[in-house]
Amino acid sequence: MSAMLLNKEKWPDFVGKLTGKQLWAPQIKDEQLRFAPVAEGEEPALDYKNTRVPPKNVVFPQTETLFRFQVDGEEVDEPKLDEEVVLLGVRPCDARSMVIVDKLFSWDYDDPYYARRRELVTMVGLACSEPGLNCFCPSVGGGPASTEGLDLLMVDLGENYLLEAITEKGEALINETKELLEETRDANLEQKEKVINEAAQKIKRSIDPEGIPVGLPGLWEDSLWQRVSASCLGCGTCTFLCPTCHCFDIQDETEGFESRRCRTWDSCMFEEYTLHTSGHNPRPSRLERTRNRINHKYNYYVDKFDVIACVGCGRCINLCPVNIDIVEILKQVKEAL
Amino acid sequence: MSANNEPNIVAFLCNWCSYAGADLAGTSRVHYPSNVQVIRVMCTGRVNPLYVMNALQQGADGVLVSGCHPGDCHYMEGNYYARRRLGMLKDLMEFVGVDPRRFHMSWVSASEGHKWKEVVEKTVEDAREAGSFEGFRRRQIDW
Amino acid sequence: MDLEKLRETAAEVVAREDVKYLIGWKNGSYGYRVAPAFIEDAEGAAELIFSPLCISNLSTYLTLVEKLPLPRGQEPDTRKIALMVKGCDSRAVTQLLVEKGIERDGVVVIGCPCPGMIDYDLLAEKYPETEGLSEVKWTDDGFLVIRDGEETNVTRDELLAEKCRLCRYPNPLISDIMLGEPVETWEPAEDKGVEEVDKKDVNGRWAYWEEQFSNCIRCYSCRNVCPLCYCQDCILDRLNPTWVNRAVNFSENTAFNIARAFHLAGRCIECGECERVCPANIPLGRLNRKMAREVRDKYGFEPGLDPEAEPFQASYKPDDPEDFIL
Ligand code: SF4
Ligand code: SF4
Ligand code: SF4
Ligand code: SF4
Ligand code: SF4
């Protein structure tokens, strides 16, 4: 796999070269709320910490039509998924999250929608030189320059970006834009190491998950859940904004004689999530819901897929309205073990 | 809007006054625009603001709610509640940018067949001026 | 406010036999964060704080607590909940009383006269949050920000939260215990936010809200945090009939936001929580304040002032305005 240099002045040309595919990048307006298609004439900016909404919506849209049908008809019409997407400036944690979520969507059943979208996406990552205040990716197996899930990694070297192909798709991208790129020298690679090491040093928060996955079942009745969930509002912020949360709800929507079946994101923090038709709710309060969120990420997922379903992006900490802090919860879990 | 540029109107009429008024207009052969889909409710006090939203989302270009004159409500005061709530709704919709010509409320009694005609004409005319409301349709977006 | 006094009072309150716990504010896990605290004993009371960062409205917890069915033979716990309130929060308590969402006997209201809170986003933008806990205090003409031991004086105007600029009731209007002397009220600022939208034409307003509502991710934080959004069976969760589709798109988001704002017309007490928590930064306060203004100007009603008042949307006056009626 090759590594090349891209002078930052050539960034617009580089973006211009990626024609024929849809480019998604952090939205410039609205404080980098989410990844969105880059509009004509817009130049994706890469000076951001991370988007509020993770890029999971590219492969797992918040609302996705599964098929359409006529109420009185017999045919179903499935959406065609064939547009190639290039995600520009994905953070390493978010790229890793897709690898983790892949396991779920290809587990006992291959989800065709997800799989197809995954095939169509090329992920151009951007290593973090200035990690956010609540980033703790190294604690859960990632890092500010982790390449897992990426096709191409960009590292900001000041005047240049270092472009490293990770997969064939990434290699192809480099070939497509070759005329804009320069060869790397040893000094560049040294500089890269330095940037990455410095970034890792800047990460303040950490938790050693050792012992948590096996220990959680024993803490089922522990009083810690009451403590950490008392102030929870039961909103969907932490889960909707979590790059590894993948729960969805399926609904039929009908307008006149036209219907569609669609799925939308769902959250285990919602009361309605586990509500049975009978009215019984096996997770009747915020305590059980909070316990489930932590268990799902740090216990059930590890049990099934051998990986923690948390990439340490810190979004749930940044944006929980009442300062429910997953690192603090995990610390309390460790203390209770 | 239908193909010939006629606006679609949904009208929520109370059973006791306005529905009877519209009926009277029909039986006394008063001509009024036919692009009104009437939905009978027992009382205007029963009209949930979401009825109005849903109608607009599902294809209406204008919505009309009509009931008994103040003081004449079959349930004594349902129309007073409706007046307060739907007045608020109208203000809110205006603030959100829904053209105020898309939503009207009126009092039409069982004997006011002619008033019914006027109200419908005004509602249709206003909705026509406001134009089609495609931007708010459920199916228009990401269906 | 004297923190010693606050903690002492709190310790006394939680020691009472008829009090289950006290809800107040404590330092959060880092930076400028402040977290709700559920205090049951004197040790917990020692963690309580009241600072310009205590912007959240804790009265939402009065109705958020699940009423789970009791095991057979178990008596319900009828002890009171003690609650710390600022001026705006106290109006939520009053409004809950009006709506019979809570009972007067069920709460011990601890009033905290409020000199004005800081806008977290403004603060963090100007003085980036650090890993360690920071402290912010009121000074005579503003705030003192203490970050990593470094002290900065900031003027009030620079960091005051929008809702506080507009506030007309900084002193709690209902309380059982009042901590400290009432603060001097200030001239509420012009509501520039609402005016900015108001002065657009109808299409401009639609375009404005289209952009805003398109960003909504329907996390329902705004609903859940609101002390007055406490329906057991919210229309947004209803499936039969489905009032608002689960699909997240501009049409449904708009219907939802209109429904929410409508349900709070004449009830919203302008605590600003919905806007504060919205992860999509939607200026929800503008919707609510616009409605509050209409209700005040047209109907002469303000929620959360009088516990004996009739609920606005469940009452009427024979001479309510009807100039909009054909
Ligand atoms: S974001 Fe915070 S308050 Fe909301 S559900 Fe998650 S933990 Fe609870
Ligand atoms: S169960 Fe909860 S924590 Fe797990 S993926 Fe679903 S929403 Fe996320
Ligand atoms: S968690 Fe790690 S990879 Fe993600 S934004 Fe922070 S530093 Fe970057
Ligand atoms: S908090 Fe904001 S994003 Fe969440 S549902 Fe409310 S308006 Fe939408
Ligand atoms: S609508 Fe918003 S401002 Fe009004 S009471 Fe609810 S949370 Fe507070």
mmCIF file of N, CA, C and O in Angstrom, chain A residues 29-31 33-34 52-53 62-63 133-134 204-205 230-237 240-241 249 251 253 260 262 264 270 272 284-286 289 317-318 320-323 325 328, chain C residues 28-30 33-36 38 60-61 64-66 68 121 129-131 211 214-221 224-225 232 236-237 239 245-249 276-281:
data_model
loop_
_atom_site.group_PDB
_atom_site.id
_atom_site.type_symbol
_atom_site.label_atom_id
_atom_site.label_comp_id
_atom_site.label_asym_id
_atom_site.label_seq_id
_atom_site.Cartn_x
_atom_site.Cartn_y
_atom_site.Cartn_z
ATOM 1 N N LYS A 29 -21.849 24.594 7.913
ATOM 2 C CA LYS A 29 -22.719 25.406 8.773
ATOM 3 C C LYS A 29 -23.244 24.552 9.933
ATOM 4 O O LYS A 29 -22.998 23.350 9.988
ATOM 5 N N ASP A 30 -23.959 25.159 10.814
ATOM 6 C CA ASP A 30 -24.540 24.452 11.957
ATOM 7 C C ASP A 30 -23.523 23.695 12.794
ATOM 8 O O ASP A 30 -23.765 22.575 13.244
ATOM 9 N N GLU A 31 -22.385 24.282 12.993
ATOM 10 C CA GLU A 31 -21.397 23.720 13.917
ATOM 11 C C GLU A 31 -21.096 22.244 13.704
ATOM 12 O O GLU A 31 -21.110 21.444 14.625
ATOM 13 N N LEU A 33 -22.665 19.737 12.641
ATOM 14 C CA LEU A 33 -23.650 18.865 13.256
ATOM 15 C C LEU A 33 -23.505 17.437 12.769
ATOM 16 O O LEU A 33 -23.558 16.490 13.528
ATOM 17 N N ARG A 34 -23.366 17.282 11.467
ATOM 18 C CA ARG A 34 -23.352 15.923 10.918
ATOM 19 C C ARG A 34 -22.599 15.877 9.600
ATOM 20 O O ARG A 34 -22.216 16.901 9.057
ATOM 21 N N ARG A 52 -21.279 16.210 15.655
ATOM 22 C CA ARG A 52 -22.155 15.800 16.752
ATOM 23 C C ARG A 52 -22.846 14.478 16.437
ATOM 24 O O ARG A 52 -22.888 13.569 17.251
ATOM 25 N N VAL A 53 -23.415 14.400 15.235
ATOM 26 C CA VAL A 53 -24.046 13.151 14.814
ATOM 27 C C VAL A 53 -22.967 12.339 14.095
ATOM 28 O O VAL A 53 -22.302 12.858 13.207
ATOM 29 N N GLN A 62 -30.894 7.431 9.372
ATOM 30 C CA GLN A 62 -31.827 7.516 10.505
ATOM 31 C C GLN A 62 -33.208 7.015 10.089
ATOM 32 O O GLN A 62 -33.905 6.390 10.879
ATOM 33 N N THR A 63 -33.588 7.300 8.865
ATOM 34 C CA THR A 63 -34.817 6.724 8.328
ATOM 35 C C THR A 63 -34.471 6.107 6.989
ATOM 36 O O THR A 63 -33.869 6.763 6.143
ATOM 37 N N LEU A 133 -11.993 16.858 24.363
ATOM 38 C CA LEU A 133 -11.827 16.761 25.815
ATOM 39 C C LEU A 133 -12.274 15.396 26.350
ATOM 40 O O LEU A 133 -11.716 14.889 27.325
ATOM 41 N N ASN A 134 -13.273 14.815 25.735
ATOM 42 C CA ASN A 134 -13.813 13.566 26.267
ATOM 43 C C ASN A 134 -13.464 12.338 25.445
ATOM 44 O O ASN A 134 -14.080 11.292 25.603
ATOM 45 N N LYS A 204 -6.924 12.841 27.554
ATOM 46 C CA LYS A 204 -6.909 12.987 29.008
ATOM 47 C C LYS A 204 -7.682 11.885 29.715
ATOM 48 O O LYS A 204 -7.358 11.470 30.803
ATOM 49 N N ARG A 205 -8.748 11.472 29.087
ATOM 50 C CA ARG A 205 -9.628 10.569 29.810
ATOM 51 C C ARG A 205 -9.321 9.124 29.463
ATOM 52 O O ARG A 205 -8.954 8.802 28.340
ATOM 53 N N ALA A 230 -30.323 8.089 38.334
ATOM 54 C CA ALA A 230 -31.336 8.935 38.975
ATOM 55 C C ALA A 230 -31.616 10.195 38.163
ATOM 56 O O ALA A 230 -32.754 10.640 38.060
ATOM 57 N N SER A 231 -30.568 10.764 37.582
ATOM 58 C CA SER A 231 -30.778 12.040 36.902
ATOM 59 C C SER A 231 -31.038 11.867 35.406
ATOM 60 O O SER A 231 -31.255 12.846 34.709
ATOM 61 N N CYS A 232 -31.014 10.651 34.920
ATOM 62 C CA CYS A 232 -31.199 10.422 33.482
ATOM 63 C C CYS A 232 -32.581 10.886 33.046
ATOM 64 O O CYS A 232 -33.577 10.662 33.730
ATOM 65 N N LEU A 233 -32.637 11.535 31.895
ATOM 66 C CA LEU A 233 -33.912 12.048 31.401
ATOM 67 C C LEU A 233 -34.608 11.039 30.503
ATOM 68 O O LEU A 233 -35.747 11.240 30.097
ATOM 69 N N GLY A 234 -33.896 9.994 30.143
ATOM 70 C CA GLY A 234 -34.486 9.009 29.239
ATOM 71 C C GLY A 234 -34.649 9.545 27.833
ATOM 72 O O GLY A 234 -35.585 9.184 27.133
ATOM 73 N N CYS A 235 -33.741 10.404 27.424
ATOM 74 C CA CYS A 235 -33.831 10.930 26.066
ATOM 75 C C CYS A 235 -32.967 10.061 25.154
ATOM 76 O O CYS A 235 -32.307 9.151 25.609
ATOM 77 N N GLY A 236 -32.978 10.347 23.886
ATOM 78 C CA GLY A 236 -32.199 9.505 22.979
ATOM 79 C C GLY A 236 -30.850 10.100 22.626
ATOM 80 O O GLY A 236 -30.179 9.607 21.724
ATOM 81 N N THR A 237 -30.438 11.142 23.326
ATOM 82 C CA THR A 237 -29.225 11.819 22.909
ATOM 83 C C THR A 237 -28.009 10.890 22.901
ATOM 84 O O THR A 237 -27.302 10.775 21.903
ATOM 85 N N PHE A 240 -28.649 7.970 20.122
ATOM 86 C CA PHE A 240 -28.734 8.422 18.732
ATOM 87 C C PHE A 240 -27.379 8.936 18.261
ATOM 88 O O PHE A 240 -27.016 8.807 17.105
ATOM 89 N N LEU A 241 -26.659 9.539 19.172
ATOM 90 C CA LEU A 241 -25.389 10.133 18.775
ATOM 91 C C LEU A 241 -24.230 9.166 18.939
ATOM 92 O O LEU A 241 -23.085 9.502 18.669
ATOM 93 N N ASP A 249 -36.264 0.593 14.654
ATOM 94 C CA ASP A 249 -37.671 0.283 14.774
ATOM 95 C C ASP A 249 -38.166 0.187 13.333
ATOM 96 O O ASP A 249 -37.684 0.908 12.473
ATOM 97 N N GLN A 251 -41.489 0.365 10.792
ATOM 98 C CA GLN A 251 -42.869 0.844 10.721
ATOM 99 C C GLN A 251 -43.356 0.816 9.279
ATOM 100 O O GLN A 251 -42.569 1.008 8.364
ATOM 101 N N GLU A 253 -45.675 2.941 6.830
ATOM 102 C CA GLU A 253 -46.304 4.252 6.736
ATOM 103 C C GLU A 253 -47.161 4.260 5.485
ATOM 104 O O GLU A 253 -46.702 3.882 4.424
ATOM 105 N N ARG A 260 -45.042 2.469 2.546
ATOM 106 C CA ARG A 260 -43.659 2.047 2.543
ATOM 107 C C ARG A 260 -43.369 1.410 3.893
ATOM 108 O O ARG A 260 -44.036 1.709 4.893
ATOM 109 N N CYS A 262 -40.421 1.233 6.530
ATOM 110 C CA CYS A 262 -39.154 1.905 6.751
ATOM 111 C C CYS A 262 -38.631 1.586 8.140
ATOM 112 O O CYS A 262 -39.369 1.131 9.013
ATOM 113 N N THR A 264 -36.280 3.195 11.351
ATOM 114 C CA THR A 264 -35.700 4.410 11.901
ATOM 115 C C THR A 264 -34.890 4.038 13.132
ATOM 116 O O THR A 264 -35.136 3.012 13.757
ATOM 117 N N PHE A 270 -35.415 4.911 25.515
ATOM 118 C CA PHE A 270 -36.832 5.292 25.422
ATOM 119 C C PHE A 270 -37.699 4.283 26.160
ATOM 120 O O PHE A 270 -37.473 3.073 26.073
ATOM 121 N N GLU A 272 -40.629 3.482 25.363
ATOM 122 C CA GLU A 272 -41.391 2.723 24.386
ATOM 123 C C GLU A 272 -40.604 1.541 23.808
ATOM 124 O O GLU A 272 -41.182 0.599 23.279
ATOM 125 N N PRO A 284 -38.955 -1.177 33.130
ATOM 126 C CA PRO A 284 -39.966 -0.169 33.466
ATOM 127 C C PRO A 284 -39.414 1.192 33.863
ATOM 128 O O PRO A 284 -40.169 2.157 33.887
ATOM 129 N N SER A 285 -38.143 1.287 34.197
ATOM 130 C CA SER A 285 -37.682 2.606 34.623
ATOM 131 C C SER A 285 -36.317 2.932 34.032
ATOM 132 O O SER A 285 -35.664 2.093 33.403
ATOM 133 N N ARG A 286 -35.892 4.130 34.277
ATOM 134 C CA ARG A 286 -34.631 4.593 33.720
ATOM 135 C C ARG A 286 -33.457 3.798 34.259
ATOM 136 O O ARG A 286 -32.420 3.698 33.622
ATOM 137 N N ARG A 289 -32.964 0.864 32.048
ATOM 138 C CA ARG A 289 -32.542 1.298 30.713
ATOM 139 C C ARG A 289 -31.077 1.718 30.726
ATOM 140 O O ARG A 289 -30.321 1.373 29.820
ATOM 141 N N ILE A 317 -20.871 11.726 26.407
ATOM 142 C CA ILE A 317 -20.449 12.563 27.541
ATOM 143 C C ILE A 317 -20.624 14.031 27.176
ATOM 144 O O ILE A 317 -21.162 14.821 27.955
ATOM 145 N N ASN A 318 -20.181 14.379 25.981
ATOM 146 C CA ASN A 318 -20.281 15.776 25.563
ATOM 147 C C ASN A 318 -21.716 16.268 25.599
ATOM 148 O O ASN A 318 -21.969 17.415 25.931
ATOM 149 N N CYS A 320 -24.768 14.654 26.797
ATOM 150 C CA CYS A 320 -25.809 14.314 27.766
ATOM 151 C C CYS A 320 -26.177 15.596 28.517
ATOM 152 O O CYS A 320 -25.321 16.264 29.078
ATOM 153 N N PRO A 321 -27.455 15.937 28.532
ATOM 154 C CA PRO A 321 -27.856 17.203 29.151
ATOM 155 C C PRO A 321 -27.649 17.242 30.661
ATOM 156 O O PRO A 321 -27.698 18.309 31.255
ATOM 157 N N VAL A 322 -27.459 16.089 31.290
ATOM 158 C CA VAL A 322 -27.362 16.087 32.742
ATOM 159 C C VAL A 322 -26.055 15.473 33.231
ATOM 160 O O VAL A 322 -25.959 15.006 34.358
ATOM 161 N N ASN A 323 -25.054 15.513 32.359
ATOM 162 C CA ASN A 323 -23.706 15.081 32.746
ATOM 163 C C ASN A 323 -23.654 13.635 33.236
ATOM 164 O O ASN A 323 -22.989 13.314 34.211
ATOM 165 N N ASP A 325 -21.929 10.481 32.627
ATOM 166 C CA ASP A 325 -20.618 10.391 32.007
ATOM 167 C C ASP A 325 -20.209 8.924 32.003
ATOM 168 O O ASP A 325 -19.987 8.327 33.063
ATOM 169 N N GLU A 328 -17.220 7.894 33.996
ATOM 170 C CA GLU A 328 -17.476 7.858 35.442
ATOM 171 C C GLU A 328 -18.275 6.614 35.813
ATOM 172 O O GLU A 328 -18.005 5.978 36.839
ATOM 173 N N GLY C 28 -20.150 18.608 38.413
ATOM 174 C CA GLY C 28 -20.202 17.508 37.472
ATOM 175 C C GLY C 28 -18.871 16.783 37.404
ATOM 176 O O GLY C 28 -18.045 16.891 38.310
ATOM 177 N N SER C 29 -18.667 16.047 36.302
ATOM 178 C CA SER C 29 -17.483 15.193 36.267
ATOM 179 C C SER C 29 -16.243 15.896 35.722
ATOM 180 O O SER C 29 -15.153 15.375 35.824
ATOM 181 N N TYR C 30 -16.393 17.050 35.118
ATOM 182 C CA TYR C 30 -15.222 17.776 34.602
ATOM 183 C C TYR C 30 -15.651 19.178 34.190
ATOM 184 O O TYR C 30 -16.850 19.476 34.110
ATOM 185 N N ARG C 33 -19.130 21.370 34.015
ATOM 186 C CA ARG C 33 -20.350 20.571 34.170
ATOM 187 C C ARG C 33 -20.882 20.608 35.589
ATOM 188 O O ARG C 33 -20.110 20.554 36.556
ATOM 189 N N VAL C 34 -22.197 20.690 35.643
ATOM 190 C CA VAL C 34 -22.899 20.605 36.914
ATOM 191 C C VAL C 34 -23.930 19.503 36.732
ATOM 192 O O VAL C 34 -24.523 19.385 35.663
ATOM 193 N N ALA C 35 -24.095 18.669 37.732
ATOM 194 C CA ALA C 35 -25.014 17.544 37.586
ATOM 195 C C ALA C 35 -26.107 17.634 38.638
ATOM 196 O O ALA C 35 -25.885 18.144 39.733
ATOM 197 N N PRO C 36 -27.267 17.108 38.322
ATOM 198 C CA PRO C 36 -28.321 17.043 39.335
ATOM 199 C C PRO C 36 -27.883 16.087 40.438
ATOM 200 O O PRO C 36 -27.268 15.061 40.167
ATOM 201 N N PHE C 38 -29.092 13.884 43.884
ATOM 202 C CA PHE C 38 -30.210 13.347 44.670
ATOM 203 C C PHE C 38 -29.654 13.030 46.045
ATOM 204 O O PHE C 38 -28.898 12.083 46.199
ATOM 205 N N THR C 60 -38.171 19.103 36.736
ATOM 206 C CA THR C 60 -38.598 18.046 35.818
ATOM 207 C C THR C 60 -38.589 16.678 36.495
ATOM 208 O O THR C 60 -39.364 15.783 36.152
ATOM 209 N N TYR C 61 -37.719 16.522 37.501
ATOM 210 C CA TYR C 61 -37.631 15.214 38.164
ATOM 211 C C TYR C 61 -38.862 14.893 39.013
ATOM 212 O O TYR C 61 -39.081 13.745 39.366
ATOM 213 N N LEU C 64 -40.788 13.011 36.495
ATOM 214 C CA LEU C 64 -40.049 12.017 35.706
ATOM 215 C C LEU C 64 -39.966 10.675 36.421
ATOM 216 O O LEU C 64 -39.829 9.632 35.789
ATOM 217 N N VAL C 65 -40.041 10.716 37.721
ATOM 218 C CA VAL C 65 -39.893 9.482 38.489
ATOM 219 C C VAL C 65 -41.032 8.521 38.159
ATOM 220 O O VAL C 65 -42.202 8.882 38.211
ATOM 221 N N GLU C 66 -40.666 7.305 37.796
ATOM 222 C CA GLU C 66 -41.658 6.315 37.392
ATOM 223 C C GLU C 66 -42.498 5.875 38.594
ATOM 224 O O GLU C 66 -41.970 5.669 39.682
ATOM 225 N N LEU C 68 -44.002 2.925 39.622
ATOM 226 C CA LEU C 68 -44.083 1.507 39.314
ATOM 227 C C LEU C 68 -45.095 0.832 40.237
ATOM 228 O O LEU C 68 -45.287 1.264 41.369
ATOM 229 N N ASP C 121 -22.503 27.335 26.377
ATOM 230 C CA ASP C 121 -21.838 27.360 25.073
ATOM 231 C C ASP C 121 -20.958 28.588 24.901
ATOM 232 O O ASP C 121 -19.838 28.502 24.395
ATOM 233 N N GLU C 129 -13.248 24.542 27.916
ATOM 234 C CA GLU C 129 -13.394 23.685 29.069
ATOM 235 C C GLU C 129 -12.111 22.894 29.280
ATOM 236 O O GLU C 129 -11.448 22.505 28.331
ATOM 237 N N THR C 130 -11.781 22.654 30.529
ATOM 238 C CA THR C 130 -10.591 21.861 30.809
ATOM 239 C C THR C 130 -11.001 20.552 31.457
ATOM 240 O O THR C 130 -12.144 20.369 31.843
ATOM 241 N N GLU C 131 -10.021 19.683 31.574
ATOM 242 C CA GLU C 131 -10.321 18.358 32.114
ATOM 243 C C GLU C 131 -10.698 18.443 33.591
ATOM 244 O O GLU C 131 -11.590 17.751 34.066
ATOM 245 N N GLU C 211 -34.966 25.013 7.807
ATOM 246 C CA GLU C 211 -33.560 24.725 8.051
ATOM 247 C C GLU C 211 -33.375 24.175 9.467
ATOM 248 O O GLU C 211 -32.632 23.219 9.683
ATOM 249 N N SER C 214 -35.128 20.634 9.981
ATOM 250 C CA SER C 214 -34.477 19.567 9.232
ATOM 251 C C SER C 214 -33.343 18.960 10.043
ATOM 252 O O SER C 214 -32.951 17.820 9.826
ATOM 253 N N ASN C 215 -32.811 19.742 10.953
ATOM 254 C CA ASN C 215 -31.706 19.242 11.772
ATOM 255 C C ASN C 215 -32.154 18.368 12.928
ATOM 256 O O ASN C 215 -31.327 17.716 13.564
ATOM 257 N N CYS C 216 -33.417 18.392 13.237
ATOM 258 C CA CYS C 216 -33.905 17.667 14.422
ATOM 259 C C CYS C 216 -33.651 16.173 14.262
ATOM 260 O O CYS C 216 -33.919 15.602 13.214
ATOM 261 N N ILE C 217 -33.100 15.546 15.285
ATOM 262 C CA ILE C 217 -32.881 14.099 15.207
ATOM 263 C C ILE C 217 -33.925 13.323 16.007
ATOM 264 O O ILE C 217 -33.804 12.121 16.194
ATOM 265 N N ARG C 218 -34.911 14.046 16.501
ATOM 266 C CA ARG C 218 -36.021 13.429 17.228
ATOM 267 C C ARG C 218 -35.540 12.584 18.407
ATOM 268 O O ARG C 218 -36.016 11.479 18.652
ATOM 269 N N CYS C 219 -34.613 13.141 19.127
ATOM 270 C CA CYS C 219 -34.127 12.449 20.314
ATOM 271 C C CYS C 219 -35.078 12.657 21.473
ATOM 272 O O CYS C 219 -35.020 11.964 22.476
ATOM 273 N N TYR C 220 -35.938 13.650 21.336
ATOM 274 C CA TYR C 220 -36.932 13.982 22.356
ATOM 275 C C TYR C 220 -36.338 14.437 23.679
ATOM 276 O O TYR C 220 -37.001 14.379 24.716
ATOM 277 N N SER C 221 -35.104 14.889 23.643
ATOM 278 C CA SER C 221 -34.524 15.506 24.842
ATOM 279 C C SER C 221 -35.358 16.684 25.284
ATOM 280 O O SER C 221 -35.564 16.909 26.466
ATOM 281 N N ASN C 224 -38.301 15.433 27.088
ATOM 282 C CA ASN C 224 -38.033 14.767 28.360
ATOM 283 C C ASN C 224 -37.506 15.709 29.428
ATOM 284 O O ASN C 224 -37.741 15.506 30.613
ATOM 285 N N VAL C 225 -36.793 16.727 29.005
ATOM 286 C CA VAL C 225 -36.223 17.626 30.005
ATOM 287 C C VAL C 225 -37.262 18.627 30.501
ATOM 288 O O VAL C 225 -37.112 19.207 31.567
ATOM 289 N N GLN C 232 -48.303 10.888 30.574
ATOM 290 C CA GLN C 232 -48.005 9.467 30.688
ATOM 291 C C GLN C 232 -47.990 8.823 29.309
ATOM 292 O O GLN C 232 -47.233 7.912 29.049
ATOM 293 N N LEU C 236 -46.459 11.562 20.874
ATOM 294 C CA LEU C 236 -45.323 11.211 20.021
ATOM 295 C C LEU C 236 -44.997 9.732 20.109
ATOM 296 O O LEU C 236 -44.374 9.164 19.232
ATOM 297 N N ASP C 237 -45.397 9.102 21.203
ATOM 298 C CA ASP C 237 -45.145 7.674 21.371
ATOM 299 C C ASP C 237 -46.320 6.838 20.909
ATOM 300 O O ASP C 237 -46.246 5.620 20.870
ATOM 301 N N LEU C 239 -48.893 4.870 18.740
ATOM 302 C CA LEU C 239 -48.851 4.196 17.439
ATOM 303 C C LEU C 239 -50.234 4.013 16.855
ATOM 304 O O LEU C 239 -50.401 3.859 15.653
ATOM 305 N N ASN C 245 -45.432 10.318 12.385
ATOM 306 C CA ASN C 245 -44.706 9.136 11.944
ATOM 307 C C ASN C 245 -43.331 9.070 12.583
ATOM 308 O O ASN C 245 -42.741 10.088 12.922
ATOM 309 N N ARG C 246 -42.834 7.844 12.702
ATOM 310 C CA ARG C 246 -41.501 7.675 13.271
ATOM 311 C C ARG C 246 -40.406 8.183 12.327
ATOM 312 O O ARG C 246 -39.302 8.464 12.755
ATOM 313 N N ALA C 247 -40.726 8.233 11.050
ATOM 314 C CA ALA C 247 -39.721 8.674 10.092
ATOM 315 C C ALA C 247 -39.206 10.053 10.489
ATOM 316 O O ALA C 247 -39.962 10.892 10.954
ATOM 317 N N VAL C 248 -37.924 10.229 10.323
ATOM 318 C CA VAL C 248 -37.325 11.504 10.664
ATOM 319 C C VAL C 248 -37.088 12.269 9.371
ATOM 320 O O VAL C 248 -36.232 11.922 8.571
ATOM 321 N N ASN C 249 -37.949 13.220 9.109
ATOM 322 C CA ASN C 249 -37.768 14.077 7.951
ATOM 323 C C ASN C 249 -38.427 15.410 8.267
ATOM 324 O O ASN C 249 -39.059 15.557 9.308
ATOM 325 N N ARG C 276 -31.613 24.441 25.640
ATOM 326 C CA ARG C 276 -30.287 24.124 26.157
ATOM 327 C C ARG C 276 -29.871 22.703 25.810
ATOM 328 O O ARG C 276 -28.741 22.453 25.432
ATOM 329 N N VAL C 277 -30.801 21.753 25.932
ATOM 330 C CA VAL C 277 -30.405 20.362 25.751
ATOM 331 C C VAL C 277 -30.422 19.902 24.301
ATOM 332 O O VAL C 277 -29.874 18.850 23.987
ATOM 333 N N CYS C 278 -31.041 20.659 23.432
ATOM 334 C CA CYS C 278 -31.191 20.179 22.053
ATOM 335 C C CYS C 278 -29.824 19.963 21.407
ATOM 336 O O CYS C 278 -29.072 20.905 21.222
ATOM 337 N N PRO C 279 -29.506 18.719 21.053
ATOM 338 C CA PRO C 279 -28.192 18.483 20.465
ATOM 339 C C PRO C 279 -28.074 19.053 19.056
ATOM 340 O O PRO C 279 -26.979 19.188 18.536
ATOM 341 N N ALA C 280 -29.210 19.392 18.458
ATOM 342 C CA ALA C 280 -29.166 19.942 17.108
ATOM 343 C C ALA C 280 -29.203 21.468 17.135
ATOM 344 O O ALA C 280 -29.336 22.094 16.088
ATOM 345 N N ASN C 281 -29.095 22.039 18.312
ATOM 346 C CA ASN C 281 -29.066 23.497 18.447
ATOM 347 C C ASN C 281 -30.256 24.207 17.817
ATOM 348 O O ASN C 281 -30.109 25.270 17.219
#
